[in-house]
mmCIF file of C-alpha atoms in Angstrom:
data_model
loop_
_atom_site.group_PDB
_atom_site.id
_atom_site.type_symbol
_atom_site.label_atom_id
_atom_site.label_comp_id
_atom_site.label_asym_id
_atom_site.label_seq_id
_atom_site.Cartn_x
_atom_site.Cartn_y
_atom_site.Cartn_z
ATOM 1 C CA UNK A 160 132.133 92.853 93.530
ATOM 2 C CA UNK A 161 134.494 93.557 96.370
ATOM 3 C CA UNK A 162 132.964 96.956 97.224
ATOM 4 C CA UNK A 163 129.344 95.809 97.110
ATOM 5 C CA UNK A 164 128.988 96.403 100.857
ATOM 6 C CA UNK A 165 130.075 100.021 100.422
ATOM 7 C CA UNK A 166 127.275 100.876 97.960
ATOM 8 C CA UNK A 167 124.820 103.634 98.914
ATOM 9 C CA UNK A 168 121.623 102.543 100.694
ATOM 10 C CA UNK A 169 118.296 102.127 98.934
ATOM 11 C CA UNK A 170 116.059 105.239 98.685
ATOM 12 C CA UNK A 171 113.661 104.058 101.424
ATOM 13 C CA UNK A 172 116.545 103.411 103.814
ATOM 14 C CA UNK A 173 118.112 106.716 102.796
ATOM 15 C CA UNK A 174 114.867 108.579 103.500
ATOM 16 C CA UNK A 175 114.586 107.072 106.983
ATOM 17 C CA UNK A 176 118.211 107.899 107.675
ATOM 18 C CA UNK A 177 117.712 111.462 106.448
ATOM 19 C CA UNK A 178 114.702 111.948 108.683
ATOM 20 C CA UNK A 179 116.492 110.568 111.744
ATOM 21 C CA UNK A 180 119.585 112.705 111.118
ATOM 22 C CA UNK A 181 117.470 115.768 110.447
ATOM 23 C CA UNK A 182 115.572 115.278 113.693
ATOM 24 C CA UNK A 183 118.856 114.835 115.612
ATOM 25 C CA UNK A 184 120.238 117.985 114.007
ATOM 26 C CA UNK A 185 117.020 119.855 114.794
ATOM 27 C CA UNK A 186 117.302 118.820 118.450
ATOM 28 C CA UNK A 187 120.938 119.926 118.532
ATOM 29 C CA UNK A 188 120.001 123.185 116.859
ATOM 30 C CA UNK A 189 117.216 123.798 119.381
ATOM 31 C CA UNK A 190 119.581 123.183 122.293
ATOM 32 C CA UNK A 191 122.246 125.447 120.836
ATOM 33 C CA UNK A 192 119.927 128.391 120.204
ATOM 34 C CA UNK A 193 120.466 129.419 123.827
ATOM 35 C CA UNK A 194 124.222 129.478 123.240
ATOM 36 C CA UNK A 195 124.154 131.904 120.309
ATOM 37 C CA UNK A 196 126.176 134.428 122.320
ATOM 38 C CA UNK A 197 129.124 132.016 122.375
ATOM 39 C CA UNK A 198 129.283 131.517 118.611
ATOM 40 C CA UNK A 199 132.576 132.333 116.917
ATOM 41 C CA UNK A 200 133.089 134.127 113.593
ATOM 42 C CA UNK A 201 133.082 130.897 111.543
ATOM 43 C CA UNK A 202 129.687 129.869 112.884
ATOM 44 C CA UNK A 203 128.285 133.314 112.140
ATOM 45 C CA UNK A 204 129.559 133.241 108.551
ATOM 46 C CA UNK A 205 128.173 129.713 108.102
ATOM 47 C CA UNK A 206 124.790 130.904 109.394
ATOM 48 C CA UNK A 207 124.910 133.870 107.009
ATOM 49 C CA UNK A 208 125.670 131.534 104.106
ATOM 50 C CA UNK A 209 122.858 129.196 105.166
ATOM 51 C CA UNK A 210 120.477 132.173 105.379
ATOM 52 C CA UNK A 211 121.468 133.230 101.857
ATOM 53 C CA UNK A 212 120.928 129.674 100.612
ATOM 54 C CA UNK A 213 117.516 129.550 102.295
ATOM 55 C CA UNK A 214 116.551 132.892 100.735
ATOM 56 C CA UNK A 215 117.626 131.634 97.289
ATOM 57 C CA UNK A 216 115.631 128.458 97.824
ATOM 58 C CA UNK A 217 112.576 130.479 98.842
ATOM 59 C CA UNK A 218 112.941 132.589 95.691
ATOM 60 C CA UNK A 219 113.201 129.402 93.629
ATOM 61 C CA UNK A 220 110.085 128.002 95.288
ATOM 62 C CA UNK A 221 108.241 131.276 94.645
ATOM 63 C CA UNK A 222 109.323 131.234 90.985
ATOM 64 C CA UNK A 223 108.225 127.606 90.617
ATOM 65 C CA UNK A 224 104.979 128.486 92.390
ATOM 66 C CA UNK A 225 104.382 131.326 89.934
ATOM 67 C CA UNK A 226 105.093 128.991 86.992
ATOM 68 C CA UNK A 227 102.755 126.395 88.444
ATOM 69 C CA UNK A 228 100.073 129.043 89.016
ATOM 70 C CA UNK A 229 100.315 130.223 85.419
ATOM 71 C CA UNK A 230 100.000 126.692 84.052
ATOM 72 C CA UNK A 231 97.049 125.495 86.111
ATOM 73 C CA UNK A 232 93.670 127.135 85.979
ATOM 74 C CA UNK A 233 91.835 125.610 88.925
ATOM 75 C CA UNK A 234 92.266 126.462 92.569
ATOM 76 C CA UNK A 235 92.638 122.806 93.622
ATOM 77 C CA UNK A 236 95.446 122.239 91.135
ATOM 78 C CA UNK A 237 97.215 125.358 92.418
ATOM 79 C CA UNK A 238 96.942 124.145 96.000
ATOM 80 C CA UNK A 239 98.273 120.690 95.110
ATOM 81 C CA UNK A 240 101.166 122.239 93.242
ATOM 82 C CA UNK A 241 102.053 124.503 96.175
ATOM 83 C CA UNK A 242 101.881 121.602 98.633
ATOM 84 C CA UNK A 243 104.107 119.463 96.428
ATOM 85 C CA UNK A 244 106.634 122.272 96.044
ATOM 86 C CA UNK A 245 106.671 122.781 99.815
ATOM 87 C CA UNK A 246 107.248 119.056 100.355
ATOM 88 C CA UNK A 247 110.114 119.069 97.875
ATOM 89 C CA UNK A 248 111.630 122.111 99.547
ATOM 90 C CA UNK A 249 111.405 120.499 102.998
ATOM 91 C CA UNK A 250 113.085 117.338 101.701
ATOM 92 C CA UNK A 251 115.788 119.419 100.049
ATOM 93 C CA UNK A 252 116.488 121.285 103.281
ATOM 94 C CA UNK A 253 116.664 118.005 105.233
ATOM 95 C CA UNK A 254 119.120 116.599 102.715
ATOM 96 C CA UNK A 255 121.225 119.749 102.900
ATOM 97 C CA UNK A 256 121.388 119.527 106.702
ATOM 98 C CA UNK A 257 122.487 115.893 106.593
ATOM 99 C CA UNK A 258 124.799 115.855 103.600
ATOM 100 C CA UNK A 259 126.669 119.089 104.357
ATOM 101 C CA UNK A 260 128.446 117.245 107.158
ATOM 102 C CA UNK A 261 129.282 114.116 105.131
ATOM 103 C CA UNK A 262 132.459 113.752 103.074
ATOM 104 C CA UNK A 263 132.087 112.885 99.381
ATOM 105 C CA UNK A 264 132.017 109.227 98.345
ATOM 106 C CA UNK A 265 135.176 107.489 97.220
ATOM 107 C CA UNK A 266 135.349 107.466 93.393
ATOM 108 C CA UNK A 267 135.673 103.659 93.335
ATOM 109 C CA UNK A 268 132.440 103.331 95.306
ATOM 110 C CA UNK A 269 130.706 105.702 92.910
ATOM 111 C CA UNK A 270 132.030 103.815 89.886
ATOM 112 C CA UNK A 271 130.940 100.484 91.394
ATOM 113 C CA UNK A 272 127.449 101.821 92.060
ATOM 114 C CA UNK A 273 127.129 103.183 88.523
ATOM 115 C CA UNK A 274 128.478 99.939 87.063
ATOM 116 C CA UNK A 275 126.008 97.883 89.105
ATOM 117 C CA UNK A 276 123.129 100.132 88.029
ATOM 118 C CA UNK A 277 124.080 99.953 84.360
ATOM 119 C CA UNK A 278 124.559 96.187 84.362
ATOM 120 C CA UNK A 279 121.291 95.478 86.187
ATOM 121 C CA UNK A 280 119.398 97.893 83.937
ATOM 122 C CA UNK A 281 120.852 96.368 80.776
ATOM 123 C CA UNK A 282 120.037 92.845 82.018
ATOM 124 C CA UNK A 283 116.453 93.908 82.689
ATOM 125 C CA UNK A 284 116.098 95.540 79.279
ATOM 126 C CA UNK A 285 117.591 92.500 77.521
ATOM 127 C CA UNK A 286 115.180 90.133 79.265
ATOM 128 C CA UNK A 287 112.250 92.466 78.568
ATOM 129 C CA UNK A 288 113.148 92.634 74.863
ATOM 130 C CA UNK A 289 113.541 88.833 74.708
ATOM 131 C CA UNK A 290 110.082 88.403 76.261
ATOM 132 C CA UNK A 291 108.589 90.957 73.865
ATOM 133 C CA UNK A 292 110.190 89.192 70.875
ATOM 134 C CA UNK A 293 108.864 85.808 72.043
ATOM 135 C CA UNK A 294 105.389 87.287 72.443
ATOM 136 C CA UNK A 295 105.615 88.894 68.995
ATOM 137 C CA UNK A 296 106.703 85.597 67.413
ATOM 138 C CA UNK A 297 103.796 83.809 69.109
ATOM 139 C CA UNK A 298 101.352 86.411 67.852
ATOM 140 C CA UNK A 299 102.851 86.211 64.364
ATOM 141 C CA UNK A 300 102.474 82.423 64.380
ATOM 142 C CA UNK A 301 98.842 82.678 65.499
ATOM 143 C CA UNK A 302 98.208 85.290 62.789
ATOM 144 C CA UNK A 303 99.671 83.037 60.062
ATOM 145 C CA UNK A 304 97.421 80.165 61.246
ATOM 146 C CA UNK A 305 94.430 82.518 61.142
ATOM 147 C CA UNK A 306 95.351 83.634 57.602
ATOM 148 C CA UNK A 307 95.525 79.993 56.451
ATOM 149 C CA UNK A 308 92.143 79.247 58.020
ATOM 150 C CA UNK A 309 90.633 82.342 56.398
ATOM 151 C CA UNK A 310 92.025 81.254 53.029
ATOM 152 C CA UNK A 311 90.416 77.812 53.426
ATOM 153 C CA UNK A 312 87.119 79.384 54.473
ATOM 154 C CA UNK A 313 87.171 81.772 51.494
ATOM 155 C CA UNK A 314 87.830 78.898 49.092
ATOM 156 C CA UNK A 315 84.938 76.899 50.604
ATOM 157 C CA UNK A 316 82.641 79.914 50.339
ATOM 158 C CA UNK A 317 83.754 80.479 46.736
ATOM 159 C CA UNK A 318 82.667 76.948 45.869
ATOM 160 C CA UNK A 319 79.034 77.755 46.762
ATOM 161 C CA UNK A 320 77.360 78.812 43.470
ATOM 162 C CA UNK A 321 74.926 81.400 44.893
ATOM 163 C CA UNK A 322 77.618 83.296 46.823
ATOM 164 C CA UNK A 323 80.113 83.390 43.955
ATOM 165 C CA UNK A 324 77.853 85.706 41.915
ATOM 166 C CA UNK A 325 77.530 88.230 44.743
ATOM 167 C CA UNK A 326 81.306 88.359 45.231
ATOM 168 C CA UNK A 327 81.895 88.941 41.523
ATOM 169 C CA UNK A 328 79.561 91.967 41.486
ATOM 170 C CA UNK A 329 81.573 93.723 44.179
#
């Protein structure tokens, strides 16, 4: 593929990049808090929109927390659920901070990434199915050998006169 170099990074690389960008943005934000008096109208409206988004996200977290609380009956499960929701919310906020500034991907890059994913997934599934079929054929062969051996054993046991009478009674 010609655009293979332009594919998105792996999730672990993406997570590290997100954390580094979020920390840089947090440092910038901390240094610009002193300059709030110099903000223009666009910055104020962007902050208002971000505040609204944060409030909506908090409401969503509270709703999910309430759902989680209703589903789980123990205190430990509730605490784990809350912690997980908080972690997800923090990650979501970090992603929002980083990706708001980035332009969207070129459609060809997106199509190449999807094509690569689909082809690698289908190759994996095909090889998995081939291995499963080979294993099933091997098991079937072993089972047919076992059936033949059982048939021979039954015929040998049937030839013993004392055992033949007991089998007939059943």
